[in-house]
CSV table of C-alpha atoms in Angstrom, one decimal:
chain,number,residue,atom,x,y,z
P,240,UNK,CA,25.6,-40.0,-37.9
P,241,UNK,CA,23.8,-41.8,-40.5
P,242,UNK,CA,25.0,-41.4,-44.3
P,243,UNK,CA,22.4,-42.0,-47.0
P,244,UNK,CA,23.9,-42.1,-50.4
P,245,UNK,CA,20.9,-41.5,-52.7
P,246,UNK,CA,17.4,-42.0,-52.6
P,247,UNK,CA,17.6,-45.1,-53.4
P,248,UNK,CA,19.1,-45.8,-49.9
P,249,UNK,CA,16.2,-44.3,-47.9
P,250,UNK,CA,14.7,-47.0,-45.6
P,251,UNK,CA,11.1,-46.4,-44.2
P,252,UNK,CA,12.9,-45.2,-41.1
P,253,UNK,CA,14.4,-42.4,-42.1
P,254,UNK,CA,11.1,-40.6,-42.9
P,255,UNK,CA,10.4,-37.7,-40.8
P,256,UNK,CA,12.8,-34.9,-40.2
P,257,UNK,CA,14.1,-31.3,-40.1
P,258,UNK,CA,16.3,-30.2,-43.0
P,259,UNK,CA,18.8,-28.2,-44.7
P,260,UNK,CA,20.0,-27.7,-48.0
P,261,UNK,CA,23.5,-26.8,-49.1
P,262,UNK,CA,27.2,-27.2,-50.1
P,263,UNK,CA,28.5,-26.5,-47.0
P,264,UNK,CA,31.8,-26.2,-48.2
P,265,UNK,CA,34.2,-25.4,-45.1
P,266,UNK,CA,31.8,-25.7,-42.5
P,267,UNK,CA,32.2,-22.6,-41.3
P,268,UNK,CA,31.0,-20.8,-38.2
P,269,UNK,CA,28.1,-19.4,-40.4
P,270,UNK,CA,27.1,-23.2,-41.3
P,271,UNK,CA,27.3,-24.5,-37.6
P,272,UNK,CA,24.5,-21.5,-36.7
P,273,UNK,CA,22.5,-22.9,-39.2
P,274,UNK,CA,23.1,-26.4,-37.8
P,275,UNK,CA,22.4,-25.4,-34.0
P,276,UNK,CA,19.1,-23.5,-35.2
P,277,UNK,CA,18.2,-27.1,-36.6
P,278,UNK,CA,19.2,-28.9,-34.4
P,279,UNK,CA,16.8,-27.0,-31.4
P,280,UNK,CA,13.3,-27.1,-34.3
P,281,UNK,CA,14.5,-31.0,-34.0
P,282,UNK,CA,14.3,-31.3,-30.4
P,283,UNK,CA,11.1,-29.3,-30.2
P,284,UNK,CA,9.6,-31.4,-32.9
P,285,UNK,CA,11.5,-34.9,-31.7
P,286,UNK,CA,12.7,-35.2,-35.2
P,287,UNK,CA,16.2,-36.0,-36.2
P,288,UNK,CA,18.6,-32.9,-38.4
P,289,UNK,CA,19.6,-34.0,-41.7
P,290,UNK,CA,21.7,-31.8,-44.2
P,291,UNK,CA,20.9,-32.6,-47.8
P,292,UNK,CA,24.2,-31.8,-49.5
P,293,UNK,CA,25.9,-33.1,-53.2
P,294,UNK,CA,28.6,-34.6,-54.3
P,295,UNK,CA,30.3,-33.1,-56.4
P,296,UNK,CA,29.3,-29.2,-55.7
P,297,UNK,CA,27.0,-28.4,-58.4
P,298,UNK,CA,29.3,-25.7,-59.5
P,299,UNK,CA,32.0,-28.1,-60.2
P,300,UNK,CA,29.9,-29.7,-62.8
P,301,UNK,CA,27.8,-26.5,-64.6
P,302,UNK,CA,31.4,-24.9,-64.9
P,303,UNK,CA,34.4,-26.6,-63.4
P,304,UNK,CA,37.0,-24.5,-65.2
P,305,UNK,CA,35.5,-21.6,-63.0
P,306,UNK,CA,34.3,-23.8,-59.8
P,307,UNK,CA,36.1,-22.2,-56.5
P,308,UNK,CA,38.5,-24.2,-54.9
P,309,UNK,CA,36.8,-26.6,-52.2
P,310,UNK,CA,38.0,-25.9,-48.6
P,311,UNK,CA,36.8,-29.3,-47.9
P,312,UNK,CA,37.2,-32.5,-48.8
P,313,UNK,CA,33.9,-35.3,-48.8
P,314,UNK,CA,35.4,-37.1,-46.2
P,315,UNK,CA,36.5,-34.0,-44.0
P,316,UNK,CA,33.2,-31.8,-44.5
P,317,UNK,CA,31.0,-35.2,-43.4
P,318,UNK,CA,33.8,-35.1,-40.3
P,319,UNK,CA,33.1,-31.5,-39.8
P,320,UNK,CA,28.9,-32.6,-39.8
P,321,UNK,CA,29.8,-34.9,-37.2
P,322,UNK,CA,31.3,-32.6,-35.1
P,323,UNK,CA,28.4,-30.6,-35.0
P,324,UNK,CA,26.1,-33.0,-34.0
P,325,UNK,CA,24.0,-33.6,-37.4
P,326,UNK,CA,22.4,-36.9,-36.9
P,327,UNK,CA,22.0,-37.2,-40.8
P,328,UNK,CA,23.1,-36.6,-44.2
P,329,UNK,CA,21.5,-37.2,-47.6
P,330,UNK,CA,24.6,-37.0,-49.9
P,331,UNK,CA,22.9,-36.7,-53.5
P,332,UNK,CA,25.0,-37.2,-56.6
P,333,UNK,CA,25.1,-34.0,-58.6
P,334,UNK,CA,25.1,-35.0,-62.3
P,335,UNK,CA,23.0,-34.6,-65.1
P,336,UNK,CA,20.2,-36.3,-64.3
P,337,UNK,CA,19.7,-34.5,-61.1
P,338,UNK,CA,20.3,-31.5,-63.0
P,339,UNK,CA,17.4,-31.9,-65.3
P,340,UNK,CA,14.9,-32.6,-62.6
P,341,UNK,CA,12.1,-30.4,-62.7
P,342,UNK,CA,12.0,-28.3,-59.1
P,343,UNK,CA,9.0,-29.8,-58.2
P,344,UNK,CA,9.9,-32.8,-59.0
P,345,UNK,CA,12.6,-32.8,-56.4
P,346,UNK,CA,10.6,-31.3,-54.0
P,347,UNK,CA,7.9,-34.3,-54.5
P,348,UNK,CA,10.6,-37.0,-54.8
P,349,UNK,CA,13.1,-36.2,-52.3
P,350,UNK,CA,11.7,-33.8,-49.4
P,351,UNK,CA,8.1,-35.1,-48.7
P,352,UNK,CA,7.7,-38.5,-49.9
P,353,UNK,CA,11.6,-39.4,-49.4
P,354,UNK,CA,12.5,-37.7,-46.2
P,355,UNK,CA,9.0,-36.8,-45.0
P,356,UNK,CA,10.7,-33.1,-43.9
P,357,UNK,CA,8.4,-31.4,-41.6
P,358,UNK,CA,10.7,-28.5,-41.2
P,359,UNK,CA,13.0,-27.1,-43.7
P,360,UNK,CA,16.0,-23.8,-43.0
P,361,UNK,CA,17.3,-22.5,-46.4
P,362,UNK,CA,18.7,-19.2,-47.8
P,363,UNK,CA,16.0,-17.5,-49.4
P,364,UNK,CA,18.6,-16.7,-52.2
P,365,UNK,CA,18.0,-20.6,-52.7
P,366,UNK,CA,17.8,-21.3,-56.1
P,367,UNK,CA,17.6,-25.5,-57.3
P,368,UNK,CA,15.9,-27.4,-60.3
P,369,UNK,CA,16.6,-27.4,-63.9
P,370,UNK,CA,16.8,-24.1,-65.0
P,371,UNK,CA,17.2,-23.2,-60.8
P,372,UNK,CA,13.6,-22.4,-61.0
P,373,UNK,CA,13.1,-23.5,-57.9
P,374,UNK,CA,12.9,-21.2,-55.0
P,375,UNK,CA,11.8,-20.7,-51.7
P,376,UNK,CA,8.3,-19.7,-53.2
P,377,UNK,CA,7.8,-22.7,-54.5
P,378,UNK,CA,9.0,-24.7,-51.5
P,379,UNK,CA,6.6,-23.0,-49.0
P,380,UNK,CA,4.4,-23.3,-51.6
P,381,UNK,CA,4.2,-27.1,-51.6
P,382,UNK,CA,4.9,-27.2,-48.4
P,383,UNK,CA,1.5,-26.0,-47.1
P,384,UNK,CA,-0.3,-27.7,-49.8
P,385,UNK,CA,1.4,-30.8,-48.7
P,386,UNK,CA,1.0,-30.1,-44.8
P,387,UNK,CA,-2.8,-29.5,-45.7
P,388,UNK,CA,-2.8,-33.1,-46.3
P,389,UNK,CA,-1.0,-34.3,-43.9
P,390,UNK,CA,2.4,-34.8,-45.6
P,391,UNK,CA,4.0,-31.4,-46.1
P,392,UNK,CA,6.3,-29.3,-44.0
P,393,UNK,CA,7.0,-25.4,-42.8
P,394,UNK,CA,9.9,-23.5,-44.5
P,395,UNK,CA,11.8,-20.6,-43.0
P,396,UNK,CA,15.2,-18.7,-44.6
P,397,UNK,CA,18.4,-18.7,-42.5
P,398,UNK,CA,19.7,-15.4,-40.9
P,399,UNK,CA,22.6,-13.7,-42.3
P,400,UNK,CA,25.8,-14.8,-40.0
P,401,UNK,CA,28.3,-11.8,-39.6
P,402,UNK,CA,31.9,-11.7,-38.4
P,403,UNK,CA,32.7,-8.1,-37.2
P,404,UNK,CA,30.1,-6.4,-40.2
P,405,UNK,CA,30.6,-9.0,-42.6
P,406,UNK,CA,28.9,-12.1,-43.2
P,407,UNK,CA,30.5,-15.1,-43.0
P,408,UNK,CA,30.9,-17.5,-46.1
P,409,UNK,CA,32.9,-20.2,-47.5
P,410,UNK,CA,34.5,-17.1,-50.1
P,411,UNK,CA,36.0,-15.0,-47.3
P,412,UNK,CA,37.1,-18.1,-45.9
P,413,UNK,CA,39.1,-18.6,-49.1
P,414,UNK,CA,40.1,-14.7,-49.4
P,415,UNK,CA,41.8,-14.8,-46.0
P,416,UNK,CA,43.5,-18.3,-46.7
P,417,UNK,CA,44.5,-16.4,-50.6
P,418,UNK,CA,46.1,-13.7,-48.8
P,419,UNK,CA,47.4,-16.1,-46.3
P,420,UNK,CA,45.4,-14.7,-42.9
P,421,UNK,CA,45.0,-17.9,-40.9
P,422,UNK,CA,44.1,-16.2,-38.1
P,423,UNK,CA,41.1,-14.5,-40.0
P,424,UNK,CA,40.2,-18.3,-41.4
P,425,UNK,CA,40.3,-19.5,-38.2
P,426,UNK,CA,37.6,-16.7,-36.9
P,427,UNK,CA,35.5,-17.9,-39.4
P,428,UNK,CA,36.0,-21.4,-39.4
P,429,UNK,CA,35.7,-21.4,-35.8
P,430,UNK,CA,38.6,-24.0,-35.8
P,431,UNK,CA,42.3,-24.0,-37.2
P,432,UNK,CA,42.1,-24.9,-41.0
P,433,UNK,CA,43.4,-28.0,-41.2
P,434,UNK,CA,44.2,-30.5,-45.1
P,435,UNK,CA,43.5,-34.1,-44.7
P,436,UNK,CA,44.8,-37.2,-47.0
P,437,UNK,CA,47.1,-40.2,-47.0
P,438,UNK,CA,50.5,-40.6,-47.1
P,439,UNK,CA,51.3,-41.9,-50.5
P,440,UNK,CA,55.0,-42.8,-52.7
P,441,UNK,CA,56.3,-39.5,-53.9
P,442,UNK,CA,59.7,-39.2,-56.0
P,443,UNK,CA,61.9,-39.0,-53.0
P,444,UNK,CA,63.6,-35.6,-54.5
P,445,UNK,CA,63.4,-34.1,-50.8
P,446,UNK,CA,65.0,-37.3,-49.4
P,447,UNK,CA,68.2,-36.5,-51.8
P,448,UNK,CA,68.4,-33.1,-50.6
P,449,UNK,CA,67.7,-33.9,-47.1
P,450,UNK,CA,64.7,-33.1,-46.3
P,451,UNK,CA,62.8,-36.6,-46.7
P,452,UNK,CA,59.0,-35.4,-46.8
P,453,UNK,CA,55.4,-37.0,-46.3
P,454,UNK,CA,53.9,-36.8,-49.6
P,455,UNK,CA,50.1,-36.4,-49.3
P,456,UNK,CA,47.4,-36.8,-52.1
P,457,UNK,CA,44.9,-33.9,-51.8
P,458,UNK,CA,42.5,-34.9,-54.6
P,459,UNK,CA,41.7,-31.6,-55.4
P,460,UNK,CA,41.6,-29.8,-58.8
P,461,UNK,CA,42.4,-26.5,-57.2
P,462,UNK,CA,44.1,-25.8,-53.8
P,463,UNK,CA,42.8,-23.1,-51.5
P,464,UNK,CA,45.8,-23.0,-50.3
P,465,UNK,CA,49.2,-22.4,-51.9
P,466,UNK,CA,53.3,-22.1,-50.5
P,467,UNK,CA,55.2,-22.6,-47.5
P,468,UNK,CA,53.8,-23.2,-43.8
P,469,UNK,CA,55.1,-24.4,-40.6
P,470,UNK,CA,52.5,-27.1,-39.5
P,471,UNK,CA,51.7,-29.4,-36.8
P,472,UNK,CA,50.7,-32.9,-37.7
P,473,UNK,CA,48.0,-34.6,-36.1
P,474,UNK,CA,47.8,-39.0,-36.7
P,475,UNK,CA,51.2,-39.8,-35.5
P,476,UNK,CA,50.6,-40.3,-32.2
P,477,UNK,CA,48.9,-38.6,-29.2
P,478,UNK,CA,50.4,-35.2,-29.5
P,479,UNK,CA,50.8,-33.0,-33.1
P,480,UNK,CA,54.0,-33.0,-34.4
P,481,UNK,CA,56.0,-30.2,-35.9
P,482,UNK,CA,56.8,-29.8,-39.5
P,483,UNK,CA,57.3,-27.7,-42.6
P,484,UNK,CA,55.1,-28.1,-45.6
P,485,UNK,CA,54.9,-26.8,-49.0
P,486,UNK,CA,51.4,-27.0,-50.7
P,487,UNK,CA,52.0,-26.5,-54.8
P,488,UNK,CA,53.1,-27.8,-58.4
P,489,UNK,CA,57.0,-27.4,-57.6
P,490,UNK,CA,58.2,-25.3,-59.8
P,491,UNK,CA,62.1,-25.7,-59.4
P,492,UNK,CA,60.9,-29.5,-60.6
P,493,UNK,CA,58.5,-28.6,-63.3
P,494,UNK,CA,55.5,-30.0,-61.1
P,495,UNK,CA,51.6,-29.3,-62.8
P,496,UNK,CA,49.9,-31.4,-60.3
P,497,UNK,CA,49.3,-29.7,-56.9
P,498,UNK,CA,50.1,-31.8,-53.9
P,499,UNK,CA,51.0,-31.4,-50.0
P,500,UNK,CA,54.5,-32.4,-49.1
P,501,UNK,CA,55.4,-32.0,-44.8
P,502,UNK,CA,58.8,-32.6,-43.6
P,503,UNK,CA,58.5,-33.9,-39.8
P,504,UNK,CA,60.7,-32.3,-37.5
P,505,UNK,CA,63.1,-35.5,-36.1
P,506,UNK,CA,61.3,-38.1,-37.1
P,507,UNK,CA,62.4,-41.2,-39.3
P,508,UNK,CA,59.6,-43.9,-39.6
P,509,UNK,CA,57.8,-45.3,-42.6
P,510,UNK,CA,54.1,-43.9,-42.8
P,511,UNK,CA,53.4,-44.8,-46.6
P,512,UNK,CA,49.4,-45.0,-46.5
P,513,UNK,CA,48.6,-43.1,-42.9
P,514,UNK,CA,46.0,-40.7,-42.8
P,515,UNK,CA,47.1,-37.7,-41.5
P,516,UNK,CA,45.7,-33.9,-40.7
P,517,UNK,CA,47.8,-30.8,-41.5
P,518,UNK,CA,47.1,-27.7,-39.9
P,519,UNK,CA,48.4,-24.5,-41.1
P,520,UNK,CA,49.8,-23.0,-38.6
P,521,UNK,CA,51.9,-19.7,-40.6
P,522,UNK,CA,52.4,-19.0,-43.4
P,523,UNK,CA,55.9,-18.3,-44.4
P,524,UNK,CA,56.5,-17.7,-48.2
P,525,UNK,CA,55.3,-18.0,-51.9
P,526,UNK,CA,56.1,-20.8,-53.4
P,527,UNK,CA,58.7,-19.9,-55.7
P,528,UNK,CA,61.3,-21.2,-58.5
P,529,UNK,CA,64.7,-21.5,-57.7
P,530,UNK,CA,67.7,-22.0,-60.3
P,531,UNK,CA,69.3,-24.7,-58.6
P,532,UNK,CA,68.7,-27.4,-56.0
P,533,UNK,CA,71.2,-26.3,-53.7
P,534,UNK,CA,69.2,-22.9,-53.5
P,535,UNK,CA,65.7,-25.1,-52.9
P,536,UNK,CA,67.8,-27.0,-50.3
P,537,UNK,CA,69.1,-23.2,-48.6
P,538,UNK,CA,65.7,-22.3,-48.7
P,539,UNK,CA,64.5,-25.4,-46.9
P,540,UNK,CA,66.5,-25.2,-44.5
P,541,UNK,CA,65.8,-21.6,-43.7
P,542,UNK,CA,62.0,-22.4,-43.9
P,543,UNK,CA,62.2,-25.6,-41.2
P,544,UNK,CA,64.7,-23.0,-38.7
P,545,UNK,CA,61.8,-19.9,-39.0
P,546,UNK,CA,59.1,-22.9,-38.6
P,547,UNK,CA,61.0,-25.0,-35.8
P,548,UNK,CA,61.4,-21.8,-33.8
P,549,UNK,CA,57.3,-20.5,-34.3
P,550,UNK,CA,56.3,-23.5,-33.4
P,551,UNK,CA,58.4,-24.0,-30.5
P,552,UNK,CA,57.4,-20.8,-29.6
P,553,UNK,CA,53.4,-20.9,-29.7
P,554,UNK,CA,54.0,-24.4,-27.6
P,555,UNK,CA,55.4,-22.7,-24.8
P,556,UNK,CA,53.0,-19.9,-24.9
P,557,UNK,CA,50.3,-22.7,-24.5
């Protein structure tokens, strides 16, 4: 998969494709339908599928106090594109200048003389341009006017994806992980949901109490995802290993920051600066406050038993 960061990256070779437009945030079952619908106008044309996506979400920059909380990190939604077969992504920096284009502009700039699209799948809620007065009006508009010269491309709107009778979007996927259904995310995701990052130095509290713990950065400014889970661990080795994580600010600590901290089931090595992927495997609590560090050390314990014993459990059973 090729990754083109900016227009300013586009070589003469990467003219001529089929393309979306989106966040994409989780890449969820919903996404990958889009993706496979894609992919098959590419085969029939002999063109390659790009997703045109930005970085940050657009949301995250017209009102970050109110911006959801991303399901996916940069590096684990480009993974996710991967997976799915995408042959390339146009990863545009969503600032103010890209903000101000004019719609037409960035239909101009980016989609028929920068990517020469001859095929493009969006929502027809789509909405993009200063002032979001572009729509998908004005994108099958220029694309014919452009095609009748020889440049231009065909625009259709993506299908409405439904779980059960509801469509499938990156908010349910939140809702269910809010509530704590993992099993519902996982319908949806079409894949266990899973937190990426790299072991980094924490303050070695849980080490004092016994329960020495991975201490993972999640560069996020809001979690989706928030308390106690038993977890397998994938990046230590050929097989996941078992573990109890709590995914929060630390209350009994006065924590503000939220981070990801995993206790590994029998294990003692140094893994300061491993990647590693977490996937939530139950949820088992709230996080909570507790009056003393002996309680948050009782708790612990009785958090990694009711883990150890799920997880040894749903092993067995597969």
């Amino acid at each position: 998969m090729r990754l083109i960061r900016g227009l300013h990256n586009l070589r003469p070779a990467d003219r001529g494709c089929v393309a979306t437009i989106g966040n994409f945030d989780g890449v969820h079952l919903g996404h990958r339908a889009v993706f496979q619908r894609l992919l098959a106008r590419g085969r029939e044309l002999g063109l390659p599928a790009t997703v045109i996506t930005f970085e940050p979400q657009p949301m995250e920059v017209f009102a970050p106090e109110s911006a959801p909380a991303r399901l996916t990190r940069l590096r684990e939604k480009l993974g996710a594109l991967r997976a799915s077969d995408i042959e390339r992504v146009m990863l545009l920096e969503f600032g103010p200048r890209l903000a101000a284009m004019p719609a037409p502009e960035f239909v101009q700039r980016l989609l028929i003389e920068g990517l020469g699209v001859r095929f493009l799948l969006v929502g027809d809620d789509f909405r993009f341009g200063r002032g979001r007065t572009g729509d998908f009006a004005l994108l099958r508009d220029m694309g014919r006017v452009a095609e009748a010269n020889g440049a231009g491309f065909a625009v259709e709107d993506l299908h409405t994806i439904t779980h059960g009778a509801e469509r499938i979007s990156s908010t349910r996927v939140r809702e269910a992980l809010a509530r704590g259904d993992l099993e519902q995310a996982r319908h949806l995701l079409g894949r266990p949901y899973c937190l990426e990052g790299r072991v980094v130095h924490g303050d070695k509290r849980g080490r004092a109490i016994g329960f020495p713990t991975a201490n993972i950065a999640l560069h996020r400014r809001v979690s989706p995802v928030r308390g106690v889970y038993a977890v397998r661990v994938k990046g230590l080795g050929s097989e996941p290993w078992p573990g109890v994580a709590n995914i929060g600010t630390r209350p009994t600590v006065d924590g503000t920051s939220a981070r990801l901290e995993v206790h590994l089931f029998d294990f003692d090595q140094s893994i300061y600066g491993r990647h590693l992927e977490v996937e939530l495997v139950l949820r088992l609590r709230d996080e909570q406050r507790f009056e003393s560090f002996e309680a948050l050390r009782a708790q612990i314990q009785r958090d990694a038993e009711t883990a150890r014993a799920f997880l040894m459990t749903t092993a067995e059973k597969g």
